[in-house]
PDB file of C-alpha atoms in Angstrom:
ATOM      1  CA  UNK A   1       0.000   0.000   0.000  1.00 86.00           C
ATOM      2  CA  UNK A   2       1.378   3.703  -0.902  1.00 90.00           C
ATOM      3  CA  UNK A   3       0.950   5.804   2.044  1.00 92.00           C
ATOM      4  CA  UNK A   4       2.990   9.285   1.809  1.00 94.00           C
ATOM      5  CA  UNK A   5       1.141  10.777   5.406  1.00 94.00           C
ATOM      6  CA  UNK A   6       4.668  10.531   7.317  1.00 95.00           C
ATOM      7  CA  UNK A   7       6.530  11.693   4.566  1.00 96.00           C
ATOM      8  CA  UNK A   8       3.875  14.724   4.341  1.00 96.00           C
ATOM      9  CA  UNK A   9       4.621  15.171   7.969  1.00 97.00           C
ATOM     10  CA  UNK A  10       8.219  15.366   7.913  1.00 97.00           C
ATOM     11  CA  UNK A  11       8.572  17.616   4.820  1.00 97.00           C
ATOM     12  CA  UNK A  12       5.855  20.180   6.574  1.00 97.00           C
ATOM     13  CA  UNK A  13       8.177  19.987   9.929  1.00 97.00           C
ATOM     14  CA  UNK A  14      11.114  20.791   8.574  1.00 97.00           C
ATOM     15  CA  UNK A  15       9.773  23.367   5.593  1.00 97.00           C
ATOM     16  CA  UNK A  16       7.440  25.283   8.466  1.00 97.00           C
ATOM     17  CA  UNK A  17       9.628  24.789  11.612  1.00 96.00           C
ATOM     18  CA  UNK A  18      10.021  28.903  11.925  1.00 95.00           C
ATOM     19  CA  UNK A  19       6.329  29.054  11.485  1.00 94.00           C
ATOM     20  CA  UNK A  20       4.822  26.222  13.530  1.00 95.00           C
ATOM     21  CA  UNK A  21       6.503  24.030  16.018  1.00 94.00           C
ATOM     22  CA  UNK A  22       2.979  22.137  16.442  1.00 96.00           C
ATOM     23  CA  UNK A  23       2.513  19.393  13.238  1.00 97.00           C
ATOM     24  CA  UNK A  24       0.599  16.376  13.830  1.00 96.00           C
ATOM     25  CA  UNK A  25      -1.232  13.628  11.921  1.00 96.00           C
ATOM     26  CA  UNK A  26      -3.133  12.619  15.009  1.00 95.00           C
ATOM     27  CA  UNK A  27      -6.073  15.085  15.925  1.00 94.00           C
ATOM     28  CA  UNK A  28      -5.107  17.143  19.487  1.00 92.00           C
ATOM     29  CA  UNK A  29      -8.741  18.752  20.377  1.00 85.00           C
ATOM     30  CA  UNK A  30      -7.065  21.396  22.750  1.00 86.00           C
ATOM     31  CA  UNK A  31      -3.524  21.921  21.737  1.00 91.00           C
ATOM     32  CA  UNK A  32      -1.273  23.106  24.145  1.00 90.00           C
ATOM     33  CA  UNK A  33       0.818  24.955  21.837  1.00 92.00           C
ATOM     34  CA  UNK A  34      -0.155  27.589  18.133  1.00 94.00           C
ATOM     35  CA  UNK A  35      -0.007  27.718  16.143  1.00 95.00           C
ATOM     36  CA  UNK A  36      -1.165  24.255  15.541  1.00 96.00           C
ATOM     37  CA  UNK A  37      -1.889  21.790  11.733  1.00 97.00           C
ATOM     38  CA  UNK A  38      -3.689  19.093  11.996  1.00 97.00           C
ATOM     39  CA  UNK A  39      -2.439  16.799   8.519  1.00 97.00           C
ATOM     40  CA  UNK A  40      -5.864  14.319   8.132  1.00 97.00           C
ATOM     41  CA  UNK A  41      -5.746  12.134   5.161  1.00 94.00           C
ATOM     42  CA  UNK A  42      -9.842  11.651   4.564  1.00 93.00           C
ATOM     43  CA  UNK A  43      -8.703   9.644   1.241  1.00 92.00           C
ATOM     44  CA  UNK A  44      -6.456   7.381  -0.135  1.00 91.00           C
ATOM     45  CA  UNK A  45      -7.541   5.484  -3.191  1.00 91.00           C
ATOM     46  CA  UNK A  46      -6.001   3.497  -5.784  1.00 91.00           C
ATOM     47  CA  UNK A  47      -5.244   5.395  -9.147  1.00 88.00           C
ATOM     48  CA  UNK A  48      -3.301   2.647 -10.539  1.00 91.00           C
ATOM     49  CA  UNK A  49      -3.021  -1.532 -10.845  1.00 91.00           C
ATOM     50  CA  UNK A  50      -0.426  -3.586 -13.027  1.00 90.00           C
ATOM     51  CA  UNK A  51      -1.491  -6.430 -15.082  1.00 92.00           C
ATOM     52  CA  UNK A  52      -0.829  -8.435 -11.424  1.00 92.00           C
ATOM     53  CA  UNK A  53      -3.211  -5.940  -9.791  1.00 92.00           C
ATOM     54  CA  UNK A  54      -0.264  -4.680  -7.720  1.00 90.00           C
ATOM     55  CA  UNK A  55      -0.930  -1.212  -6.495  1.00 93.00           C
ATOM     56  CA  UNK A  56       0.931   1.735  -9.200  1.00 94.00           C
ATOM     57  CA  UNK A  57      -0.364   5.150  -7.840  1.00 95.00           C
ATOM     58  CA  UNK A  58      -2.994   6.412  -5.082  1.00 95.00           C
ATOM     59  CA  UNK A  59      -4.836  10.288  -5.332  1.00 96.00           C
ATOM     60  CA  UNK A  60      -4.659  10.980  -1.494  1.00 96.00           C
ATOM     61  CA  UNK A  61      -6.932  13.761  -0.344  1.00 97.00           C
ATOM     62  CA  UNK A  62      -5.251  15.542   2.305  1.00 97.00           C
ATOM     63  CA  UNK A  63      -7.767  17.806   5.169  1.00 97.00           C
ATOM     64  CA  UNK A  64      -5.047  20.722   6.672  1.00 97.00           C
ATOM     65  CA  UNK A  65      -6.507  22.760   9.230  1.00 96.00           C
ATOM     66  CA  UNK A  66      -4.536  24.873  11.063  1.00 96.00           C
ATOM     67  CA  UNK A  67      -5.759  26.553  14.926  1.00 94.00           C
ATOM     68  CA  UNK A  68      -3.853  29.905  15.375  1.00 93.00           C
ATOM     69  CA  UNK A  69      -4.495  32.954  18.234  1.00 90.00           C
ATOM     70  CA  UNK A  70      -4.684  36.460  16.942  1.00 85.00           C
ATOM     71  CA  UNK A  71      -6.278  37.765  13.999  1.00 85.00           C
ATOM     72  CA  UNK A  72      -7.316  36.757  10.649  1.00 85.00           C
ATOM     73  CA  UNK A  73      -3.943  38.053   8.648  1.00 89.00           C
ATOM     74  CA  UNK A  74      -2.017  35.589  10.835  1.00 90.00           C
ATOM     75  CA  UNK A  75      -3.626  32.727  10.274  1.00 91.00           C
ATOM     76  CA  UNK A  76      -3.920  33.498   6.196  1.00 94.00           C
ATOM     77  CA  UNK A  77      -0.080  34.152   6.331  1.00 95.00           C
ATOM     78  CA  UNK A  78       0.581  30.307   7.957  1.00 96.00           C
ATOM     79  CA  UNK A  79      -1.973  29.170   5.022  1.00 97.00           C
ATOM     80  CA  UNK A  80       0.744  31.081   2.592  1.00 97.00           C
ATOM     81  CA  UNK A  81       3.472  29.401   4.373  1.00 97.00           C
ATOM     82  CA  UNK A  82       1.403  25.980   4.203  1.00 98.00           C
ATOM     83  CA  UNK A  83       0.287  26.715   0.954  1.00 98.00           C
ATOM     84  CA  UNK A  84       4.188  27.171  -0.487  1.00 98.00           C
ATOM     85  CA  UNK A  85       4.972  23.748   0.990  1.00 98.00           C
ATOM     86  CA  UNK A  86       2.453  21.587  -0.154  1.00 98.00           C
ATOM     87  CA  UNK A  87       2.239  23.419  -3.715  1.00 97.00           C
ATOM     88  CA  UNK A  88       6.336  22.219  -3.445  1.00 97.00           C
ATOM     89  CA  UNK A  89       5.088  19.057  -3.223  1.00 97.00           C
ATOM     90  CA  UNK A  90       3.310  19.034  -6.018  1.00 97.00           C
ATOM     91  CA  UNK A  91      -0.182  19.174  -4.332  1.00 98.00           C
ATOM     92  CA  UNK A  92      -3.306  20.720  -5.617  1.00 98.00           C
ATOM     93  CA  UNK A  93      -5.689  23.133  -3.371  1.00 98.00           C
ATOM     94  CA  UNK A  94      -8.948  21.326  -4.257  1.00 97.00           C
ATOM     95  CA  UNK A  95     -10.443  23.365  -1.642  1.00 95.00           C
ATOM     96  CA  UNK A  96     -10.419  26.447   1.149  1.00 88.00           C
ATOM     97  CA  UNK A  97      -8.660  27.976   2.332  1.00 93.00           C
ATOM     98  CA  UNK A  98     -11.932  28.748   4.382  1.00 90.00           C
ATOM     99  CA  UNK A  99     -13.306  28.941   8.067  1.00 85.00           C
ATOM    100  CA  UNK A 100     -15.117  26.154   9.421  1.00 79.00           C
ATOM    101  CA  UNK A 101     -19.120  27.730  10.459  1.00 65.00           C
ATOM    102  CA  UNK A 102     -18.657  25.695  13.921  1.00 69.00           C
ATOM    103  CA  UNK A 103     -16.337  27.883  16.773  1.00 66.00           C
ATOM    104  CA  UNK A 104     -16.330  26.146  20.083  1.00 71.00           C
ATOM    105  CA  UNK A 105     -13.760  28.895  21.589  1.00 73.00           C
ATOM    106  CA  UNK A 106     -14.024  32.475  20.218  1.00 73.00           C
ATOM    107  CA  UNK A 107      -9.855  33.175  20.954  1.00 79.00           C
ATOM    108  CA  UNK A 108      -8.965  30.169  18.746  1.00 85.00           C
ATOM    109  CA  UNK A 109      -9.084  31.324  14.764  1.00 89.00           C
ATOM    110  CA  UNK A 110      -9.261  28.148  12.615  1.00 92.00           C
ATOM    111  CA  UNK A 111      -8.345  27.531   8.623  1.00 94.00           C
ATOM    112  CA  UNK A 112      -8.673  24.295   6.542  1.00 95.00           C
ATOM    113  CA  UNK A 113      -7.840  23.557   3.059  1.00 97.00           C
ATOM    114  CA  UNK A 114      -7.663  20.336   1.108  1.00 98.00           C
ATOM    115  CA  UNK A 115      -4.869  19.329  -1.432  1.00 98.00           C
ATOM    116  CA  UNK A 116      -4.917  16.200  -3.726  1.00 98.00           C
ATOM    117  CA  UNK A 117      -2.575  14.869  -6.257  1.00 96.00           C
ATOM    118  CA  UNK A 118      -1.379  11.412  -7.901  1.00 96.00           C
ATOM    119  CA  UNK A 119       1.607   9.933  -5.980  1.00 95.00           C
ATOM    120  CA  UNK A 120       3.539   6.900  -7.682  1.00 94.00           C
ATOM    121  CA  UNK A 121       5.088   4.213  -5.857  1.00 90.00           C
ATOM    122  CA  UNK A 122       8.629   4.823  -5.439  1.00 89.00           C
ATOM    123  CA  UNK A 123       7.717   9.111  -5.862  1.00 91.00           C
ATOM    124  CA  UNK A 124       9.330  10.976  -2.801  1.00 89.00           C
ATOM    125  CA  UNK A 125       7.593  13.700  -1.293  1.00 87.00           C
TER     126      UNK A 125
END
């Protein structure tokens, strides 16, 4: 199976480590630390098969959302920052950047976007 969610991980840690300290693929409800980016992969489906139905290729969909503190041009220049990286990555923005409706703490700002593209086996991230 082609799964690039730890390689997504490590590239956004070390592209973004002088804009957020606080990367994670597992979902923290209350960080401790902001900024904070939440990588979720919603989707990862085969794109590909050989003739011995091996797995080729998979079009991951990849949910960011990012939880900042302070106002609304901070959080959009992370999503730049974010943006940059997983464009460098060869990553589409299928969607967002946008604000979820739902705001459980009015001092916590929140983005998400989601990015998609074909990854190959044996394609580094």
């Amino acid at each position: 199976m082609i799964d690039k969610r730890m390689d997504i991980l490590v590239r956004m840690q070390k592209d973004l480590k002088t804009v957020c300290n606080n990367i994670s693929l597992a979902y923290i409800p209350n960080p401790e630390e902001f900024p904070y980016i939440w990588i979720n992969q919603t989707e990862n489906p085969v794109a590909v098969v050989d003739m011995d139905n091996q797995e080729c290729a998979v079009k991951p969909v990849i949910e960011l959302h990012i939880q900042y503190q302070g106002n609304p041009e901070d959080g959009f220049r992370i999503a730049g920052e974010v943006d940059n990286t997983m464009r460098n990555m060869f990553f589409n923005r299928i969607q967002g950047w946008k604000q979820p409706a739902e705001i459980n703490d009015s001092s916590i700002l929140s983005l998400t976007a989601v990015y998609s593209r074909i990854i190959a086996d044996g394609d580094y991230i």
